[in-house]
PDB file of C-alpha atoms in Angstrom:
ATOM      1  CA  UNK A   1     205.628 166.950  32.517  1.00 48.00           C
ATOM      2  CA  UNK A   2     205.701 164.866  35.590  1.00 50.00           C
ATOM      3  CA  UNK A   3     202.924 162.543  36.323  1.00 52.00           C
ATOM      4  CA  UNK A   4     202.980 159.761  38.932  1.00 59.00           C
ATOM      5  CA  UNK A   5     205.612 157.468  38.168  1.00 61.00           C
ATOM      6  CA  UNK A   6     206.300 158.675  34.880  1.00 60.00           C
ATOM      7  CA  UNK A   7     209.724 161.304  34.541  1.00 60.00           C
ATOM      8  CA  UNK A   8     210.498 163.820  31.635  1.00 60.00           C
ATOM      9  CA  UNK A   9     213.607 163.032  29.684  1.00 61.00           C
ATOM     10  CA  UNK A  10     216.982 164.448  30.878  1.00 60.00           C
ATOM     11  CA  UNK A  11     217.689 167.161  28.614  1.00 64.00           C
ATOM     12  CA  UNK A  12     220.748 169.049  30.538  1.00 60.00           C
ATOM     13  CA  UNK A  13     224.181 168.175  28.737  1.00 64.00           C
ATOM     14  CA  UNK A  14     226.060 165.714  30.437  1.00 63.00           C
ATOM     15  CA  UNK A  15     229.086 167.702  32.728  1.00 65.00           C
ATOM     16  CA  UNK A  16     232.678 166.181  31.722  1.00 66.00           C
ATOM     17  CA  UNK A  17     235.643 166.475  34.056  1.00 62.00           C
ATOM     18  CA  UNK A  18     239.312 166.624  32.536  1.00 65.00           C
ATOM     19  CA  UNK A  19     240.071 163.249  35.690  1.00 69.00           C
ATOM     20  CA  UNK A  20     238.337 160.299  34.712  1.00 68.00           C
ATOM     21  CA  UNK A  21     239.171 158.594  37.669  1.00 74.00           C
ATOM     22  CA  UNK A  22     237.672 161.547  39.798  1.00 74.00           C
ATOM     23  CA  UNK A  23     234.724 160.676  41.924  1.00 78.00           C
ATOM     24  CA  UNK A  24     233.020 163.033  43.315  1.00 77.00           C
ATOM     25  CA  UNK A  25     230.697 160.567  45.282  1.00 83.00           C
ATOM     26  CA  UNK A  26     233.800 158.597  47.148  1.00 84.00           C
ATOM     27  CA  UNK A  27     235.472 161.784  48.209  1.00 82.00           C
ATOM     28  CA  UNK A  28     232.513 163.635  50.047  1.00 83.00           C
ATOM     29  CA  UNK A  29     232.013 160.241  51.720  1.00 83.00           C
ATOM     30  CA  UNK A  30     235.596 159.836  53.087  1.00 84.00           C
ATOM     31  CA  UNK A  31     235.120 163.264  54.188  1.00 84.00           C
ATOM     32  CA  UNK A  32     232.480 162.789  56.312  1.00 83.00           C
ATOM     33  CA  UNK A  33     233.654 159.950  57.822  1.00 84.00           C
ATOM     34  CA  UNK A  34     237.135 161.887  58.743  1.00 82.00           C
ATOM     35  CA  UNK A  35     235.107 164.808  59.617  1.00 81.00           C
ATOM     36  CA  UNK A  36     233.053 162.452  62.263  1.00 76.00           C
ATOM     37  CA  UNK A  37     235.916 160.551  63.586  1.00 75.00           C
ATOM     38  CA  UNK A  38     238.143 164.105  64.293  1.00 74.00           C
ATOM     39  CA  UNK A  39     234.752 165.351  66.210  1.00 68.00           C
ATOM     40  CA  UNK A  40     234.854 162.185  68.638  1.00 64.00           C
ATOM     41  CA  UNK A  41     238.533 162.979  69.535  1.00 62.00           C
ATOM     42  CA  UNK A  42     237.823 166.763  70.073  1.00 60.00           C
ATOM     43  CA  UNK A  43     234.985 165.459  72.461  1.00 58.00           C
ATOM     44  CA  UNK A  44     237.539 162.941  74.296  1.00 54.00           C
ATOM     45  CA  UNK A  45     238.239 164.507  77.758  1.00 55.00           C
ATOM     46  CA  UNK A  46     241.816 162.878  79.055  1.00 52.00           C
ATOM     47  CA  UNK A  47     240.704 164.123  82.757  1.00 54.00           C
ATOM     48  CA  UNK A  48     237.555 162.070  82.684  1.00 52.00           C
ATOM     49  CA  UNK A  49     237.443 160.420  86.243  1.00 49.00           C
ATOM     50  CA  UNK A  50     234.216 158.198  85.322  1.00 50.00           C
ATOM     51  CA  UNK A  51     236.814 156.141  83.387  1.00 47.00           C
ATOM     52  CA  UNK A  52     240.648 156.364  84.127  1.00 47.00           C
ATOM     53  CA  UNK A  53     241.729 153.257  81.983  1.00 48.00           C
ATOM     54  CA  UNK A  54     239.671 154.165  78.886  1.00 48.00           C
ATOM     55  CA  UNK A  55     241.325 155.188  75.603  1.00 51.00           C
ATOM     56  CA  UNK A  56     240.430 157.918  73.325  1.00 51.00           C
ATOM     57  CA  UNK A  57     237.848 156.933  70.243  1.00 51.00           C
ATOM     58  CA  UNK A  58     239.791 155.377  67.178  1.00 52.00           C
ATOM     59  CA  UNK A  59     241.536 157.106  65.361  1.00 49.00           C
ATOM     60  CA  UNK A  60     241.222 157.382  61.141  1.00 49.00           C
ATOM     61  CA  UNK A  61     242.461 154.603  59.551  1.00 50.00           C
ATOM     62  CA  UNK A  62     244.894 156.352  57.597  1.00 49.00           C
ATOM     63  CA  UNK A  63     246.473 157.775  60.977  1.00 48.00           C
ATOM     64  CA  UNK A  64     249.084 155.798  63.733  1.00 50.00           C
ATOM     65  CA  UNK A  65     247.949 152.795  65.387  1.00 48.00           C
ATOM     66  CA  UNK A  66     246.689 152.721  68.906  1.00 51.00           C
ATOM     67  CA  UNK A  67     248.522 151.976  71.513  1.00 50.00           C
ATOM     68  CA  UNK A  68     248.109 148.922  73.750  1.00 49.00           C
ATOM     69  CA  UNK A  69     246.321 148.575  76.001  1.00 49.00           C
ATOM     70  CA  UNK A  70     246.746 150.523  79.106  1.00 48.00           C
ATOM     71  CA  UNK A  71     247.353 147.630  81.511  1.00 48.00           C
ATOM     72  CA  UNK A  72     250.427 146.725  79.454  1.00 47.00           C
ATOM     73  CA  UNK A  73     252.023 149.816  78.511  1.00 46.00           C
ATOM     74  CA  UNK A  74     255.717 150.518  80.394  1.00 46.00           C
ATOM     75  CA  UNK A  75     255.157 154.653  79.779  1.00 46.00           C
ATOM     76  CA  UNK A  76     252.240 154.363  81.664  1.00 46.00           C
ATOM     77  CA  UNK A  77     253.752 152.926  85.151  1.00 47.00           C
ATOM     78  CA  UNK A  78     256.999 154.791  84.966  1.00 51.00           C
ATOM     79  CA  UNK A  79     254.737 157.930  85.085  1.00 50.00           C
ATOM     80  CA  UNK A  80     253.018 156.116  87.801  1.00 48.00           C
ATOM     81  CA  UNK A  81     256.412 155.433  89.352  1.00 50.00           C
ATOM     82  CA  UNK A  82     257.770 159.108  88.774  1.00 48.00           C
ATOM     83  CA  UNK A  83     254.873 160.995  89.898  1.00 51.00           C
ATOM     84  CA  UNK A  84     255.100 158.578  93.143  1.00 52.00           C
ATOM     85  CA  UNK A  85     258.661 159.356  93.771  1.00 54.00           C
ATOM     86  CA  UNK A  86     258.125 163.319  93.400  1.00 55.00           C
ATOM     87  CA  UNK A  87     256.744 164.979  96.417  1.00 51.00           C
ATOM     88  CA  UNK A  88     253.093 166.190  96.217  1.00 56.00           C
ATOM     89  CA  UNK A  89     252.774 170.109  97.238  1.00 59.00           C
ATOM     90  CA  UNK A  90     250.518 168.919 100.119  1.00 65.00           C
ATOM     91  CA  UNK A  91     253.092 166.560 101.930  1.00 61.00           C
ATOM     92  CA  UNK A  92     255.898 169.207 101.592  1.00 65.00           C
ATOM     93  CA  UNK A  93     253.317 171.678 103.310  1.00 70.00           C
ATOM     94  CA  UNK A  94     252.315 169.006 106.207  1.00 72.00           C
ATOM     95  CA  UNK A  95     256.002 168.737 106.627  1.00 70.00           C
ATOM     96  CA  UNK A  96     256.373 172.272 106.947  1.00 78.00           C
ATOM     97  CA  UNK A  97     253.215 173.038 109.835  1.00 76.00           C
ATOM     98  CA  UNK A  98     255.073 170.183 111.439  1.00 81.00           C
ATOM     99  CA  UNK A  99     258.403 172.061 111.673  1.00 82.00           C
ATOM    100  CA  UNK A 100     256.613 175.254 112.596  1.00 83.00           C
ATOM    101  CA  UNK A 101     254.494 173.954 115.106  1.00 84.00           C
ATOM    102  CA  UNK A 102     257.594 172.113 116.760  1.00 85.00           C
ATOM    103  CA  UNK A 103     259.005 175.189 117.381  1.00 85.00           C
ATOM    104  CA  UNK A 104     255.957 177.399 118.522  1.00 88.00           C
ATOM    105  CA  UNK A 105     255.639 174.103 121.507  1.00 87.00           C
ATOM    106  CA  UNK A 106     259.274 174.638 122.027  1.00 85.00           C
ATOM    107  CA  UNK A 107     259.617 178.097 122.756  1.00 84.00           C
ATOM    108  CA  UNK A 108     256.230 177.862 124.746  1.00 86.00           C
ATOM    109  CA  UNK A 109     257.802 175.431 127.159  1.00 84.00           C
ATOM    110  CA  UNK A 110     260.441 177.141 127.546  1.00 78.00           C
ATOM    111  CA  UNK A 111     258.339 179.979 128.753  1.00 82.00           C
ATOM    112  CA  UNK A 112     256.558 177.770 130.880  1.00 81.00           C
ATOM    113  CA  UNK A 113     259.942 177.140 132.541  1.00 77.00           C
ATOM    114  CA  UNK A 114     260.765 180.676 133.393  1.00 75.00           C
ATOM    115  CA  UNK A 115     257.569 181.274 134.861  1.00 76.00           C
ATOM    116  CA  UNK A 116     258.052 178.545 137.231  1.00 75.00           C
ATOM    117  CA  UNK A 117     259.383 179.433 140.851  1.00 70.00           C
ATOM    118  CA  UNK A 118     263.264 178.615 141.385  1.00 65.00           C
ATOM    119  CA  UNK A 119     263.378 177.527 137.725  1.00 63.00           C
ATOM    120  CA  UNK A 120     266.875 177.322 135.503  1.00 67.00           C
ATOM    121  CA  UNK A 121     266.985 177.651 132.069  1.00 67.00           C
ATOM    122  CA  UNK A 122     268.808 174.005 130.267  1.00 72.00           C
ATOM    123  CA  UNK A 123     271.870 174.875 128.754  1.00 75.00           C
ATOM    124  CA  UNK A 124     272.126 173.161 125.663  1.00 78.00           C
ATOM    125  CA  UNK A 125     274.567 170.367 125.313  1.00 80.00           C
ATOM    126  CA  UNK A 126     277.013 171.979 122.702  1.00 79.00           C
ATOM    127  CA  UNK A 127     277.358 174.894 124.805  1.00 76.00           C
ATOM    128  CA  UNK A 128     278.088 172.256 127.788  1.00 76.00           C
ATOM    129  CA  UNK A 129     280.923 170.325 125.147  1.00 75.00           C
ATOM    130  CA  UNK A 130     282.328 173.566 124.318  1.00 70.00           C
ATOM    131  CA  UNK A 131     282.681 176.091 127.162  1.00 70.00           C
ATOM    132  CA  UNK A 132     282.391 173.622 130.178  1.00 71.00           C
ATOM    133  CA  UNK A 133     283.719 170.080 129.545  1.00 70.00           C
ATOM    134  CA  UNK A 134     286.585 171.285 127.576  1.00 72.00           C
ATOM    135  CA  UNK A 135     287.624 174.049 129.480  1.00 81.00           C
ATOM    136  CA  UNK A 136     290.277 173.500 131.601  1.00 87.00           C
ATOM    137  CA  UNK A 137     290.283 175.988 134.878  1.00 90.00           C
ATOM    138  CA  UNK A 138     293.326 178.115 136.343  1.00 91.00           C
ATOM    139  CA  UNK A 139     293.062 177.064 139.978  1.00 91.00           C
ATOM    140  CA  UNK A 140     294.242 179.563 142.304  1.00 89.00           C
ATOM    141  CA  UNK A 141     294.757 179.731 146.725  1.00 88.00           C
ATOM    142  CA  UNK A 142     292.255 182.339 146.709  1.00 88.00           C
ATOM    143  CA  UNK A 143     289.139 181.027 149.157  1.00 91.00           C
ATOM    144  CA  UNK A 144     286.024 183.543 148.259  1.00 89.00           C
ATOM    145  CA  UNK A 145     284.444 182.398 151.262  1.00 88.00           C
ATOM    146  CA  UNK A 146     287.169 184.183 153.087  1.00 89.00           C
ATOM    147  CA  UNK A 147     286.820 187.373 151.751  1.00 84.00           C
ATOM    148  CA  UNK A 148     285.120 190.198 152.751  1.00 79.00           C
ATOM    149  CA  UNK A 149     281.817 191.139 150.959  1.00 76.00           C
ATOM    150  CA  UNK A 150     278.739 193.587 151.246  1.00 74.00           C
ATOM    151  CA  UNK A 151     275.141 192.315 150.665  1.00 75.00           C
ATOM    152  CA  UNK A 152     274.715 195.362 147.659  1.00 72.00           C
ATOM    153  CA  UNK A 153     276.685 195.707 144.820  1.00 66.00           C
ATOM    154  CA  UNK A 154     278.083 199.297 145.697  1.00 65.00           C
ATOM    155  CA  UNK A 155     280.130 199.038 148.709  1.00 66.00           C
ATOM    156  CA  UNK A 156     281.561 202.732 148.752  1.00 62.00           C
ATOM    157  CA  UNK A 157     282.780 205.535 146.124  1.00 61.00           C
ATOM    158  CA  UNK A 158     285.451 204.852 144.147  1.00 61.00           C
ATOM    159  CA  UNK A 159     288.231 207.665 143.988  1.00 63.00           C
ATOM    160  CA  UNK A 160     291.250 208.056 142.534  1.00 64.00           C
ATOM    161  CA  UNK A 161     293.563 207.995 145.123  1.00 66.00           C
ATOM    162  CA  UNK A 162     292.709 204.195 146.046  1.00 63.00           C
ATOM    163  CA  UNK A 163     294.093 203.512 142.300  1.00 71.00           C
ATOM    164  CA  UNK A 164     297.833 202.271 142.486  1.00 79.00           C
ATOM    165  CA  UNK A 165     299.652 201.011 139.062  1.00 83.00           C
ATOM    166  CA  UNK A 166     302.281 197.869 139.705  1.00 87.00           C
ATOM    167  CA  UNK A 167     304.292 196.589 137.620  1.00 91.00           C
ATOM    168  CA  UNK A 168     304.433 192.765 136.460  1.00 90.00           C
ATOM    169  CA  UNK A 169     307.475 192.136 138.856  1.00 91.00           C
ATOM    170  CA  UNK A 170     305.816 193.464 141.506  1.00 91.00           C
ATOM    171  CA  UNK A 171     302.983 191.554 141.335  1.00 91.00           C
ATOM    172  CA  UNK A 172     304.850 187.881 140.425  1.00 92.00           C
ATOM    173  CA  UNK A 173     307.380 189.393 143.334  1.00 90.00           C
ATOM    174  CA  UNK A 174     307.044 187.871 147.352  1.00 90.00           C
ATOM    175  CA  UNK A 175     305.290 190.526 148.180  1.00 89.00           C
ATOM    176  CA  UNK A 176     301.775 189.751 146.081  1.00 88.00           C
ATOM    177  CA  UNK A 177     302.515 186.095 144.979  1.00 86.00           C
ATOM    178  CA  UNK A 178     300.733 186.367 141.856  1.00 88.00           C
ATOM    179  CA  UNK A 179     300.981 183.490 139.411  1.00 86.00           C
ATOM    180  CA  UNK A 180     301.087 184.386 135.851  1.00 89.00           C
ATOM    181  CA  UNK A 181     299.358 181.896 133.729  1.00 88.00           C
ATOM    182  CA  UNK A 182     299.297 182.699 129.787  1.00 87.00           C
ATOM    183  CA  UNK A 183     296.246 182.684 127.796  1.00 88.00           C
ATOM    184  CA  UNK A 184     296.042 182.800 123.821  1.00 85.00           C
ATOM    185  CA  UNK A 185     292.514 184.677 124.282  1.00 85.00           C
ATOM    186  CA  UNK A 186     290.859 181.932 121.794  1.00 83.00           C
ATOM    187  CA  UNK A 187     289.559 179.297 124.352  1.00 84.00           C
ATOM    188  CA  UNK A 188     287.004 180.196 127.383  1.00 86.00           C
ATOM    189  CA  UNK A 189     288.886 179.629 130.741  1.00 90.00           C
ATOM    190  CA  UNK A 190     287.290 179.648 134.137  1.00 90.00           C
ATOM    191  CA  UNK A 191     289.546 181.070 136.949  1.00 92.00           C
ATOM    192  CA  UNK A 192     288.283 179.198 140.061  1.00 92.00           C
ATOM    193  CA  UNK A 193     289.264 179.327 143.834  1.00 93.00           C
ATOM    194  CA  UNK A 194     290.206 176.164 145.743  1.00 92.00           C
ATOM    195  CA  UNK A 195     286.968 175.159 146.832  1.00 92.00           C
ATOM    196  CA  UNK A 196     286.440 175.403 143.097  1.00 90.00           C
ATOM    197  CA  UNK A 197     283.666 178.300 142.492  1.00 92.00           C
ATOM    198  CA  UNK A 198     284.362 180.378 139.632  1.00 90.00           C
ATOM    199  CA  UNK A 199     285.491 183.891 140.084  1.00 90.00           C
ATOM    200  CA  UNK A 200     285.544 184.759 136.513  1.00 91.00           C
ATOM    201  CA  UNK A 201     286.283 183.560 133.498  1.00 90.00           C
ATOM    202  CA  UNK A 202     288.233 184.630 130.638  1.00 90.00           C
ATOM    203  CA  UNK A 203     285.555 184.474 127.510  1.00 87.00           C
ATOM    204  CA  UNK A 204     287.472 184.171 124.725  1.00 85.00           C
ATOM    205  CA  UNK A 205     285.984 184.656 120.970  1.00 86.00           C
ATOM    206  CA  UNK A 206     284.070 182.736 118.397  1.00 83.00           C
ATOM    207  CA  UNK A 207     285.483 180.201 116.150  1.00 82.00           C
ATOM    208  CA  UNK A 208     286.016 182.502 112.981  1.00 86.00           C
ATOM    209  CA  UNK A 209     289.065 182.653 111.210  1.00 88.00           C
ATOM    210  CA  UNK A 210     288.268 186.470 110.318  1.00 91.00           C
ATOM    211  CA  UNK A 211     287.796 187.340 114.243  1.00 89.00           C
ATOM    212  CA  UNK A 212     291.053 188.970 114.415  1.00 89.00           C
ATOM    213  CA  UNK A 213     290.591 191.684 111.698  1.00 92.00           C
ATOM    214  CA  UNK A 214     286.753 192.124 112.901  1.00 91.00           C
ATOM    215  CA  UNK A 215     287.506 193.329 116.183  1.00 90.00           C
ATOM    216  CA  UNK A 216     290.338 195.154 115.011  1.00 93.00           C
ATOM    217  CA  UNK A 217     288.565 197.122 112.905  1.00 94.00           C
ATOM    218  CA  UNK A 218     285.279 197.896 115.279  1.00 94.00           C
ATOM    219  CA  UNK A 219     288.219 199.111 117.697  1.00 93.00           C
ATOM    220  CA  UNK A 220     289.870 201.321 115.537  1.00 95.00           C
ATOM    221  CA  UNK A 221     286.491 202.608 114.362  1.00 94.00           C
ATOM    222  CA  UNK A 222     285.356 203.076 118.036  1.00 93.00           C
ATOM    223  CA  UNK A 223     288.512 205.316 118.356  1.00 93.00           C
ATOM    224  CA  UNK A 224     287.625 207.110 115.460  1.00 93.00           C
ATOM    225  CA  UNK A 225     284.537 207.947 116.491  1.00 92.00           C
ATOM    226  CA  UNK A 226     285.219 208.579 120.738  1.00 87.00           C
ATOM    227  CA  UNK A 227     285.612 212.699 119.854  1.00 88.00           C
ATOM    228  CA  UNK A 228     282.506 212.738 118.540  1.00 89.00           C
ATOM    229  CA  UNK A 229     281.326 211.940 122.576  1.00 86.00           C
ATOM    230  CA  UNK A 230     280.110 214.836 124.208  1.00 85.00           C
ATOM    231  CA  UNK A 231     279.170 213.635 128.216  1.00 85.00           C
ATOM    232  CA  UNK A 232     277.508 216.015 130.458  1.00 87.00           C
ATOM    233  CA  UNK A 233     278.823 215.981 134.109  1.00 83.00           C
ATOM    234  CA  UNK A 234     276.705 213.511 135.355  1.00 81.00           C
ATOM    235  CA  UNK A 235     277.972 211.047 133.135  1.00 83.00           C
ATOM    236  CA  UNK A 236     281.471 211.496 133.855  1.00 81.00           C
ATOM    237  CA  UNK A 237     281.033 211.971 137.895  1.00 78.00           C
ATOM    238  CA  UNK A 238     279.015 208.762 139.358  1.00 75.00           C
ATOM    239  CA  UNK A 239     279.415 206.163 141.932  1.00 72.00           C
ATOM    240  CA  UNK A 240     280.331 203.835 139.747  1.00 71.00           C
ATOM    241  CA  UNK A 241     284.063 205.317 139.106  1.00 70.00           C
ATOM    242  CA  UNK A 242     286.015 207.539 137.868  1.00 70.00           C
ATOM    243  CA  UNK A 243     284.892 206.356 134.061  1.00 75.00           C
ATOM    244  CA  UNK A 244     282.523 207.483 132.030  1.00 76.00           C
ATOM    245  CA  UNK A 245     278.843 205.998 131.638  1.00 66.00           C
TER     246      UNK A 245
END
C-alpha cells in the first residue's frame, strides 16, 4: 500500500523487446518535434503581404537546406525581371479603351464635319497618292462651259429613234474627230476638258490579282440568273430610257 512517500514494490514482469537498441523514449520525441516543425510550414502563408521578404519557418534538420537569403538569390530577381517584362492584364486593357475611344472621337468629328454648313469631307491621303496624284488625265478640246445644259437632270424623253450606232472609223473619221486613247481598265483615269474639269473618269478595279476571274464569274452568274426577271410595264417604260429599272 501507498503511504506518503513510501511506494509498493514493482511486481509486473519486466517487458523485453527482440531490438536492444530500440528506444521507445527517443523515437516519440523526434516525432513530436517533426510533427511540430511540419505544422509551422502548413501555417506559412507565401501571399502574406505583412512580410514580403520573410522565409518560411525552418525546416527539419534531416530535410534540404534553406536557401539564402532573399536579397541575394538570382531566381528571385529574374522573376522580378520576367514578371516586369510581361504585360499586366490591366495595361493591355488601358491600351485597348485607348484605341476604342480614339475611334469613337474620330468618327464623332467627322460627324461634326458633315453637320457643318458648306462642309467637305477630307479625303484621305492614300486615296489622294493613288487615284489623284498618279493618275495621269486624257485631255481632250472639249470646253464644258460651251455646251449646252439644263438646270434638272432630265432634259427630255429619251426614244429610240434619237439612238444611232457608228462604227469606230466613223467616229476616228473627219467627220467626228474622235481620238482613241487605249486604256488597260486597271488604273483610274480622269478624262478632262481643256480648262481641265473632269468629265468622267474611267474607274478602273482594285489591286487583286484574282479581279479578273471575280468579275467574270458575278457576270456570267448575272446572265444566268437575268430570266429569272420578271418587270412589270412600268419598269420597262420610264423617262429614264428605253432600259429597264
Amino acid at each position: 500500500m501507498r503511504s506518503e512517500r513510501v511506494f509498493s514494490a514493482w511486481d509486473v514482469p519486466v517487458i523485453m523487446v527482440p531490438d536492444p537498441e530500440f528506444d521507445f523514449e527517443a523515437l516519440v520525441h523526434s516525432q513530436v518535434e517533426e510533427e511540430d516543425a511540419l505544422a509551422e510550414l502548413d501555417t506559412y502563408n507565401p501571399f502574406d503581404s505583412q512580410s514580403p521578404l520573410s522565409l518560411p519557418p525552418s525546416t527539419p534538420t534531416h530535410s534540404h537546406p534553406p536557401s539564402p537569403s532573399p536579397s541575394h538569390h538570382p531566381i528571385a530577381s529574374q522573376s522580378a525581371a520576367a514578371s516586369a517584362s510581361i504585360p499586366q492584364p490591366q495595361v493591355l486593357q488601358s491600351l485597348t479603351h485607348n484605341k476604342k475611344q480614339s475611334r469613337c472621337n474620330c468618327k464623332r468629328k467627322q460627324e461634326e464635319e458633315k453637320q457643318q454648313p458648306g462642309s467637305t469631307r477630307k479625303i484621305p491621303c492614300c486615296l489622294w497618292r493613288k487615284h489623284t496624284h498618279a493618275a495621269e488625265p486624257i485631255v481632250s478640246e472639249f470646253d464644258v462651259a460651251d455646251a449646252p445644259h439644263a438646270t434638272s437632270g432630265y432634259v427630255g424623253i429619251a426614244e429610240d429613234t434619237w439612238k444611232q450606232q457608228h462604227t469606230l472609223e466613223e467616229l476616228l473619221g473627219p467627220k467626228f474627230k474622235f481620238q482613241h486613247c487605249e486604256w488597260q481598265g486597271h488604273a483610274a483615269t480622269p478624262i478632262v476638258d481643256r480648262q481641265g474639269h473632269v468629265i468622267t473618269v474611267l474607274a478602273g478595279h482594285p489591286d487583286d490579282p484574282d479581279w479578273e476571274s471575280v468579275h467574270t464569274e458575278a457576270a456570267d452568274r448575272l446572265e444566268e440568273l437575268r430570266r429569272h426577271c420578271h418587270l412589270n410595264d412600268n419598269q420597262w417604260k420610264h423617262r429614264r430610257g428605253c432600259f429597264a429599272a
